[in-house]
XYZ file of C-alpha atoms in Angstrom:
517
model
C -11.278 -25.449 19.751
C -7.499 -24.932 18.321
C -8.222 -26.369 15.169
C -12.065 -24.744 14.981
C -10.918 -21.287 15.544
C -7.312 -22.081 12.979
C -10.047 -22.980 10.289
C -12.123 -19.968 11.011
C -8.822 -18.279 10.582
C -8.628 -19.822 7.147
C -11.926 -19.328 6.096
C -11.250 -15.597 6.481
C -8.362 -15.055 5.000
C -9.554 -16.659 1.381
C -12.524 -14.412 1.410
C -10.533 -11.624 1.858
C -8.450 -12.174 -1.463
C -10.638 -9.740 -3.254
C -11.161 -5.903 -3.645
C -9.234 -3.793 -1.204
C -8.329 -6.579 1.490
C -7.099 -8.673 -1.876
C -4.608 -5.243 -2.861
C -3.686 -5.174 0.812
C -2.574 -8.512 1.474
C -0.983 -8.840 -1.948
C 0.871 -5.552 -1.007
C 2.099 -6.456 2.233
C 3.151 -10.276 0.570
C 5.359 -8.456 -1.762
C 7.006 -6.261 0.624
C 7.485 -9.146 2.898
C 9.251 -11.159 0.278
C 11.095 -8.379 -0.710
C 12.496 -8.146 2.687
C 13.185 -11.842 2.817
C 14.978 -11.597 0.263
C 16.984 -8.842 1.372
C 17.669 -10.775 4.599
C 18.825 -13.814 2.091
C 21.262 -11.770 0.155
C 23.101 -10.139 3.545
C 22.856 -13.814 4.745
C 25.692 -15.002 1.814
C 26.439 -11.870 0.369
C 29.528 -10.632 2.336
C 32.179 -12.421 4.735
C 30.538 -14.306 7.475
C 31.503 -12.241 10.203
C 29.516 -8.893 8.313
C 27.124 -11.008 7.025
C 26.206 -11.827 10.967
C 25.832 -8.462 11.659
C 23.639 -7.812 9.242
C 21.685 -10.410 9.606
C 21.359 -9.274 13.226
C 20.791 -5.935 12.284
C 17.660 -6.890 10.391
C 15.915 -9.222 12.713
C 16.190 -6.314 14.650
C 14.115 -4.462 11.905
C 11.305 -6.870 11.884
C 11.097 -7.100 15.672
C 10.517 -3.486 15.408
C 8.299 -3.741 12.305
C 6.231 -6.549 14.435
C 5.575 -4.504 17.437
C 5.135 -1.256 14.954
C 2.621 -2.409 12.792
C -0.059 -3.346 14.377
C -0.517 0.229 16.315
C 0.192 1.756 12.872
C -1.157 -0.297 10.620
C -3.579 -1.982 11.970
C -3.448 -5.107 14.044
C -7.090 -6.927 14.244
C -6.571 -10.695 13.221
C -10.266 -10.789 12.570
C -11.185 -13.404 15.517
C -10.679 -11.481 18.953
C -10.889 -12.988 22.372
C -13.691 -10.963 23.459
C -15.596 -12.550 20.626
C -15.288 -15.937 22.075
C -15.649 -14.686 25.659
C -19.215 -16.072 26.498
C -18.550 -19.550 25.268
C -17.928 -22.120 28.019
C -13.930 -22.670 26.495
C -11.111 -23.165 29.039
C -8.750 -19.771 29.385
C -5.891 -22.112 27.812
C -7.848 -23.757 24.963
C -8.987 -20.666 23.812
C -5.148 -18.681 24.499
C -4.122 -21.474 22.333
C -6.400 -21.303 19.846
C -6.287 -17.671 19.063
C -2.416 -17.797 18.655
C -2.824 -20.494 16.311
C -5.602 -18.613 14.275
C -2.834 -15.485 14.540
C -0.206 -17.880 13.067
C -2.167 -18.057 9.839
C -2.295 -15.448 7.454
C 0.427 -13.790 4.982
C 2.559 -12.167 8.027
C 3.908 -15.013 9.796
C 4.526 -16.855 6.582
C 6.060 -14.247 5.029
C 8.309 -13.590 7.832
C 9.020 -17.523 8.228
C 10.523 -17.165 4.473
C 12.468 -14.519 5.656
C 13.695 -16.072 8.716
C 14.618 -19.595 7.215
C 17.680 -16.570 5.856
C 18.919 -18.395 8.992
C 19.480 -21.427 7.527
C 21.349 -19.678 4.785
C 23.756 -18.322 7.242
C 24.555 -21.523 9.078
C 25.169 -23.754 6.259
C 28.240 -21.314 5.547
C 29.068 -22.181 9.247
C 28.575 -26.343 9.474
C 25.763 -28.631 9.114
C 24.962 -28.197 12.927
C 24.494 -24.296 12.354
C 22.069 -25.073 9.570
C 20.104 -27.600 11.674
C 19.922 -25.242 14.072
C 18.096 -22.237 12.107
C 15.174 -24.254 11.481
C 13.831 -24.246 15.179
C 15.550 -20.870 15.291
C 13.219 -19.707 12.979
C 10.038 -21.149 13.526
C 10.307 -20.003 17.294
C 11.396 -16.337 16.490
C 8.327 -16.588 14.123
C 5.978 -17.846 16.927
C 7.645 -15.177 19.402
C 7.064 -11.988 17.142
C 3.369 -13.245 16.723
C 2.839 -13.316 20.224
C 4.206 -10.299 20.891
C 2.380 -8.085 18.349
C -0.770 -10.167 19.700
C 0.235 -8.863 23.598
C 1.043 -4.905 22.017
C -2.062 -4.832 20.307
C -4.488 -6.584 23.093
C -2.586 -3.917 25.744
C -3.820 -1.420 24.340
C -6.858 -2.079 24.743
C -6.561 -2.723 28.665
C -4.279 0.642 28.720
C -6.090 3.262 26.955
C -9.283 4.647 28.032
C -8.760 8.224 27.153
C -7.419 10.956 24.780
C -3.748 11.384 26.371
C -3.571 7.454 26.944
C -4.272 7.383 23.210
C -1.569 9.753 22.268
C 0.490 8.450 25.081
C 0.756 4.868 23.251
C 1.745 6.143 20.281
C 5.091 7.825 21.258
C 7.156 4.648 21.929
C 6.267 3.163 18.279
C 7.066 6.379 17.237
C 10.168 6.872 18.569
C 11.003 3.319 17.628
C 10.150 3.829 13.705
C 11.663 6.919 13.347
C 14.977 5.607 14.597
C 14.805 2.617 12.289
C 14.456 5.343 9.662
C 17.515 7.249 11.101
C 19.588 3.979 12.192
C 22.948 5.850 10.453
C 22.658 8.755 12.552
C 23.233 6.041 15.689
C 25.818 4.178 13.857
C 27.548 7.561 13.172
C 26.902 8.246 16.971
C 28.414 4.783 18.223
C 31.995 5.407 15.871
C 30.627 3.278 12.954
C 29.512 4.527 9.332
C 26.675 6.199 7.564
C 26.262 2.914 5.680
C 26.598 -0.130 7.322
C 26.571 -2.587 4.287
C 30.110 -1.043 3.257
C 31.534 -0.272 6.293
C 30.283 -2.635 9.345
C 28.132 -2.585 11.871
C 29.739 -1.021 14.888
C 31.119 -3.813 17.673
C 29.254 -2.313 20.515
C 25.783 -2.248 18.061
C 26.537 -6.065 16.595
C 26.879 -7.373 20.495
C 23.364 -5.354 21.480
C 21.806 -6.733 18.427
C 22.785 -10.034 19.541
C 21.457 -9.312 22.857
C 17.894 -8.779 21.925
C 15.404 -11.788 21.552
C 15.738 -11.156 18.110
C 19.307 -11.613 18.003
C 18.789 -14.753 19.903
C 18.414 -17.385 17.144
C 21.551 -15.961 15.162
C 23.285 -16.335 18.279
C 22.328 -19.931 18.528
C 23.132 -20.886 15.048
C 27.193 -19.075 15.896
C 27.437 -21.400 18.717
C 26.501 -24.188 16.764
C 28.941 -23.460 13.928
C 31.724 -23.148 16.889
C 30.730 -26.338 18.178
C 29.173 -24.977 21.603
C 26.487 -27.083 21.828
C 25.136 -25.600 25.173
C 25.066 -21.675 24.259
C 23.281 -22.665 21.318
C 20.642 -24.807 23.367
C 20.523 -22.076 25.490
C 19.499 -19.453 23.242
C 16.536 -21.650 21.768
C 15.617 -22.420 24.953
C 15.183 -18.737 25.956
C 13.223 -18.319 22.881
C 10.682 -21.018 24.107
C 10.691 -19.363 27.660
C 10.425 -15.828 26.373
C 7.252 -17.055 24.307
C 5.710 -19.216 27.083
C 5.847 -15.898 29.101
C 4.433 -14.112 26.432
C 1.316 -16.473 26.063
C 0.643 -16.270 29.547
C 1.178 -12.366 29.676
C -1.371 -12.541 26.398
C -3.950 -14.772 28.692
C -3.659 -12.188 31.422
C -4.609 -9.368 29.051
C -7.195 -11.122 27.868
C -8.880 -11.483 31.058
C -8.846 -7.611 31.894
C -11.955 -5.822 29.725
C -11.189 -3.576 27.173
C -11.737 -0.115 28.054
C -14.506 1.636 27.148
C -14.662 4.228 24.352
C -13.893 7.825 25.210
C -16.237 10.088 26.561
C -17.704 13.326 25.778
C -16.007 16.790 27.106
C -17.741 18.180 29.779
C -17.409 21.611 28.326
C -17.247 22.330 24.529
C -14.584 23.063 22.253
C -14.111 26.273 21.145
C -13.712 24.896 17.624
C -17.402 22.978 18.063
C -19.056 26.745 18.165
C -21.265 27.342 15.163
C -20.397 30.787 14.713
C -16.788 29.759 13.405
C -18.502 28.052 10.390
C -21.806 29.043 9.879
C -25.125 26.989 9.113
C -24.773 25.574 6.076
C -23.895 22.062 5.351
C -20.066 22.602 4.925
C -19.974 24.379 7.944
C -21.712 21.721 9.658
C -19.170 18.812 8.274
C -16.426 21.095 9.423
C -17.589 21.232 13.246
C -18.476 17.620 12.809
C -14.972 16.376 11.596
C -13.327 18.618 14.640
C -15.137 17.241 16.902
C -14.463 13.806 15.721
C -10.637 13.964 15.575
C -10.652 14.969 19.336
C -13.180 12.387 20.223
C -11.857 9.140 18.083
C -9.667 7.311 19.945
C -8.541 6.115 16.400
C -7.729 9.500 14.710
C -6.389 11.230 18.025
C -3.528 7.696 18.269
C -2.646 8.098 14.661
C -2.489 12.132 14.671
C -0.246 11.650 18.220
C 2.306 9.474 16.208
C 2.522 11.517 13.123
C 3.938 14.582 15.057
C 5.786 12.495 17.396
C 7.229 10.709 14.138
C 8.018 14.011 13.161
C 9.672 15.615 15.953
C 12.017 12.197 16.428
C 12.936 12.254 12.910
C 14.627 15.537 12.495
C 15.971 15.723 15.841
C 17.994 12.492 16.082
C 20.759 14.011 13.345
C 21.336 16.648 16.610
C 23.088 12.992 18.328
C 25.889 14.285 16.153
C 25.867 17.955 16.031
C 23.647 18.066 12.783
C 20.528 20.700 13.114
C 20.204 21.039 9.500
C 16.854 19.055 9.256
C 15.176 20.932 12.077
C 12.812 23.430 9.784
C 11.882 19.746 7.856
C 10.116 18.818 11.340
C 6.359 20.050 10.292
C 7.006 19.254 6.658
C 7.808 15.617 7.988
C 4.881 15.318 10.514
C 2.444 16.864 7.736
C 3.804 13.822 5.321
C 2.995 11.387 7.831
C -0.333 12.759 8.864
C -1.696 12.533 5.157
C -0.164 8.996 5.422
C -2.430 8.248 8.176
C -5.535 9.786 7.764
C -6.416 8.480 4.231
C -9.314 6.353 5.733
C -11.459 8.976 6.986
C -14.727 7.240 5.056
C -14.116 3.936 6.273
C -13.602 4.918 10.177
C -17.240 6.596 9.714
C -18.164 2.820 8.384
C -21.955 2.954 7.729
C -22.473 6.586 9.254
C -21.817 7.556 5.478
C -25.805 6.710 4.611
C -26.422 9.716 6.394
C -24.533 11.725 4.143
C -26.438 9.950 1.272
C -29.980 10.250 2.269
C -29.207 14.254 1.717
C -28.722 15.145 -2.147
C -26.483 16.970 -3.626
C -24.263 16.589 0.223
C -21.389 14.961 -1.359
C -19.687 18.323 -2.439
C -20.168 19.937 1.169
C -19.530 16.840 3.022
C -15.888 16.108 1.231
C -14.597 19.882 1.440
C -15.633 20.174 5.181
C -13.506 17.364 5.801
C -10.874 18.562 3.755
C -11.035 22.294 5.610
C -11.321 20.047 9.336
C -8.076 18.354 8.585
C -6.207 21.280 7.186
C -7.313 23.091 10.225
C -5.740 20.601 12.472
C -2.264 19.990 10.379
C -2.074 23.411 8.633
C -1.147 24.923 12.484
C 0.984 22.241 13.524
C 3.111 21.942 10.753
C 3.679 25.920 10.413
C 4.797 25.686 14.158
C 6.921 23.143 13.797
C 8.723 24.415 11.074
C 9.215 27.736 12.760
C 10.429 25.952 15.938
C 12.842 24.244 13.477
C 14.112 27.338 11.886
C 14.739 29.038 15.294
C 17.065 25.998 16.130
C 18.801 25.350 13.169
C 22.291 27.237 12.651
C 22.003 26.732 8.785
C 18.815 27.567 6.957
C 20.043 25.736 3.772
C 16.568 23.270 4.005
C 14.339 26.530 3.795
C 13.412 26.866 -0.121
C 12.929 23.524 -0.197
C 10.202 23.683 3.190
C 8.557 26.702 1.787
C 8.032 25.118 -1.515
C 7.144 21.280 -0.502
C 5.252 22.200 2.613
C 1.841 23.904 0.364
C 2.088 20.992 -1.615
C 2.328 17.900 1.107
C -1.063 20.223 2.812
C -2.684 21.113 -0.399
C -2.355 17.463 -2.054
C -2.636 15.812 1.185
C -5.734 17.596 1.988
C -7.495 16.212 -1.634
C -5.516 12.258 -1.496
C -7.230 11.837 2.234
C -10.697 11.729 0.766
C -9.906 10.778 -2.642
C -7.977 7.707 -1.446
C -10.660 7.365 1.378
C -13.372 7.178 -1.279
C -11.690 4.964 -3.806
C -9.906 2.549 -1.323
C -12.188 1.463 1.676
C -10.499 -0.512 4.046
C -12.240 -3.016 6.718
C -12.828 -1.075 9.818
C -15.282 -1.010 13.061
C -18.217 1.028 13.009
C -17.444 3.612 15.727
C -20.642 1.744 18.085
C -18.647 -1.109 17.661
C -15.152 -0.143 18.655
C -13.588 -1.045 22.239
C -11.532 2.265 22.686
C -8.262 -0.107 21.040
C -6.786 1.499 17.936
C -4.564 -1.225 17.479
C -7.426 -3.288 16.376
C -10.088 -1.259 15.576
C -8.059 1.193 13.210
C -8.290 -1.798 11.114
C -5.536 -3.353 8.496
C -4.215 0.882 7.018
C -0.766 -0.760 6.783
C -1.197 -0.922 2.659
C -3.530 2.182 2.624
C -0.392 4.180 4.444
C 2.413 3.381 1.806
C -0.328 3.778 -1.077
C -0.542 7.167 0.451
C 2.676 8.145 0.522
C 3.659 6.967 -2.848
C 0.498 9.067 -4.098
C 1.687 12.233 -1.971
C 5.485 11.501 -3.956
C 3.750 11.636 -7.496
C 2.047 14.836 -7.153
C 4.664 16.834 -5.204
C 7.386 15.857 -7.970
C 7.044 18.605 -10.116
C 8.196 20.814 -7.364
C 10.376 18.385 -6.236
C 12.419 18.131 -9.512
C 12.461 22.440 -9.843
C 14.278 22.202 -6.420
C 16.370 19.602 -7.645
C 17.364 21.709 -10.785
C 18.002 24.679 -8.752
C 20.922 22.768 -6.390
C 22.276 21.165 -9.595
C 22.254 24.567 -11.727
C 23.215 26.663 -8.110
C 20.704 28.685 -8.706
C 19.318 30.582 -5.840
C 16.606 31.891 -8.090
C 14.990 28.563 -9.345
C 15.039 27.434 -5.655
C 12.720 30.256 -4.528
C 10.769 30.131 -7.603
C 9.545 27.097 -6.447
C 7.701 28.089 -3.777
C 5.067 29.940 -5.668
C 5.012 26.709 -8.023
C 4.278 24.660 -4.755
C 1.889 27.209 -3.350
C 0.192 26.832 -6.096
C 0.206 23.318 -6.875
C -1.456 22.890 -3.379
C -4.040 24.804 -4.064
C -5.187 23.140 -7.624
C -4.697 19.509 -5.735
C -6.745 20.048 -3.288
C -9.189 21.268 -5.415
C -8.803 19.331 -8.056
C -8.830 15.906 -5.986
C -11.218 17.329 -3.878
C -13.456 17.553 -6.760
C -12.900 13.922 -8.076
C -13.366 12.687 -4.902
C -16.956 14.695 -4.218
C -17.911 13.648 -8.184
C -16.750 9.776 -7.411
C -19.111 10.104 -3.627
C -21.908 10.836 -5.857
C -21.826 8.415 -8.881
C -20.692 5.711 -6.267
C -21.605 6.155 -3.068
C -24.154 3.329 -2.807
C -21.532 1.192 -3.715
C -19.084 2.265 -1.213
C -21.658 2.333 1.728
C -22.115 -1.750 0.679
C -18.180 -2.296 0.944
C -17.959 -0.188 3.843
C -20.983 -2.634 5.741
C -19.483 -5.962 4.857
C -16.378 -4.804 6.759
């Protein structure tokens, strides 16, 4: 069964080395490698002792980006246990061979490359430290693979309901946004803003150390200090750690899913149809509201956008800094574009509906562009008022009143242009298990795409800020708010209307890409 279910694993992942799962996997490959080779130049680059903490310092990182990516990006390995669960398979054949199917694919190897860094750092300590970062890093390897397998299959057991949904999304909020702010808790702890120049802070190097992650670097200094015990020790607490994991994994896998979420019992003052009228845009509109508070998928991603948001400019207030308060909803609107850029592929097939009517491409894309906007326009205002009320300098105000139409008005026209021109492999909403860890399928790519999309078309506003600061002008600042405001407005538009023209000349086509998901 181990090797049956590691060469269906196989089998999958060369068919998907083509169209959008090709761009995906090749994306994620080169940022893996580019972090592996980040890890191998703070491996060497400094003295050994900074080099160590580091080192430490970024194992930390891809922990975090293990246990993070799944629930953001997208976590289904494409063989789940509930697939398998009618065949007559023993619980730990089949544990076994899902872990090894979740041990192929361009993750773990990736993150093996960047691990073997290890090896780099012990062969500046001895031959025994070098020896000792090979099982160092294939067991870290196997450990973070477990672990995003346990995250993402708890979900599933956990979440049966719209709060649950949000609920699970605040801790990988909280723990991205920190990595993001990391020199706001070195400043905190006594250390630096930039911890390549000056150090990682003692107290932050030994709880680095202390975190399974830390536990293989920790082995490999013992070995280089000729403590052969500690550094047994540590590997062995990396076998026991993923030993416990497995079995945790096993136990999840014999608690059902839960089931998806169910309807209100009264309706939504948004659902009325006197808010939008009879016509077909008005009736995409009420359908897209309803759907973002009934899709377990769209409510998770929408609850970690804001949280994302909220943690991002608060943590500077650690030390005394409220300057990036008012950024809060320009922040949470960023990431919400970032996330909701597959709004055609969560429908899947649903979209032949849309088809079968002519001439519904143009109503169908602006409702959903109006649904969204009516769902982040609102939050982000608030949150940038809130922000403003708490901050003590209002220095960051030209620059939210000017980048905040834009990040709405281009968001609003990238979510279904990007939607429309880059499908992405996702459940049909029959289909789904109430998990958005696996069913919001593999977004990881489709989120940076995004984002560097949403940086192109808000530059020209961008660089007449920048201008202003340099120049000190306190009139180019605040003329580029009516230069954003309007921006917004022709993007959404404007993508808006490539996106409904693009539905129409190649919708067909999409619908066929969107049913061999």
């Amino acid at each position: 069964m181990v090797g049956v279910l590691i060469g269906l694993r196989g089998t999958l992942l060369r068919r998907s080395f083509s169209g959008t799962q090709g761009f995906a996997l090749g994306f994620g490959a080169l940022c893996g490698l580019t972090g592996a080779a980040g890890m191998f130049w703070h491996a060497v680059r400094y003295d050994v002792a900074h080099s160590g903490d580091l080192l430490a310092l970024a194992l930390a990182g891809t922990l975090v980006g293990w246990l993070v990516g799944p629930v953001v990006g997208g976590g289904d390995p494409g063989i789940r246990g509930e697939h398998l669960a009618l065949l007559p398979v023993r619980r730990g054949r089949l544990v076994l061979g899902l872990l090894g199917a979740a041990l192929v694919g361009v993750g773990p190897l990736t993150t093996l490359v960047g691990l073997a860094a290890l090896v780099a750092y012990g062969a500046r300590l001895g031959p025994a430290a070098a020896l000792v970062g090979v099982p160092g890093a294939i067991l870290l390897t196997v450990l973070l693979v477990v672990l995003a397998r346990v995250v993402v299959t708890a979900l599933g057991v956990v979440l049966g309901g719209r709060i649950r949904a949000v609920l699970a999304a605040l801790p990988w909020a909280v723990l991205t946004a920190a990595m993001a702010q990391c020199w706001v808790v070195f400043l905190a702890l006594g250390g630096g803003t930039n911890p390549l120049g000056a150090g990682v802070p003692a107290s932050v190097a030994r709880v680095l150390r202390i975190l399974p992650s830390g536990w293989p670097l920790v082995a490999v200094e013992a070995a280089g200090r000729g403590a052969g015990l500690p550094a047994v020790g540590a590997l062995a607490g990396l076998a026991g750690l993923i030993v416990v994991a497995v079995l945790g994994w096993a136990g999840l896998l014999d608690r059902p899913a839960t089931a998806p979420v169910t309807h209100l019992r009264r309706r939504l003052p948004l659902s009325r149809p006197a808010r939008t009228g009879g016509s077909a845009f008005g009736a995409v509109v009420r359908k897209e509201l309803r759907t973002w508070w009934r899709d377990l998928v769209r409510i998770h991603y929408l609850g970690f956008a804001l949280t994302y948001g909220l943690v991002f400019v608060s943590m500077p207030l650690l030390v005394g800094l409220s300057d990036l308060l008012p950024l809060a909803g320009l922040v949470a609107a960023t990431m919400l574009v970032s996330c909701s850029a597959h709004l055609y592929s969560s429908d899947g097939t649903g979209l032949w509906l849309t088809l079968m009517v002519p001439g519904a491409e143009r109503a169908d894309v602006r409702g959903r562009q109006v649904a969204w906007l009516l769902h982040a326009a609102p939050v982000a205002v608030l949150f940038t008022l809130a922000g403003l009320v708490g901050a003590v300098h209002w220095w960051t105000l030209p620059w939210v009143t000017a980048l905040l139409p834009v990040v709405l008005g281009g968001g609003a026209g990238l979510i279904v242009l990007v939607s429309v021109l880059v499908p992405v492999r996702m459940a049909d909403p029959h289909r789904r298990g109430g998990n958005p860890g696996s069913d919001g399928g593999p977004i990881g790519g489709l989120i940076w795409l995004t984002l560097g999309l949403l940086a192109v078309v808000s530059a020209p506003t961008t660089a007449l800020l920048w201008y202003g600061v340099r120049a000190g002008s306190p009139t180019l600042l605040w003329s580029a708010t009516p230069v954003g405001v309007a921006s917004g407005v022709l993007l959404a538009w404007g993508l808006g209307r490539l996106a409904h023209r693009r539905l129409a000349r190649r919708g067909p086509e999409l619908l066929a890409r969107l049913g061999q998901a």
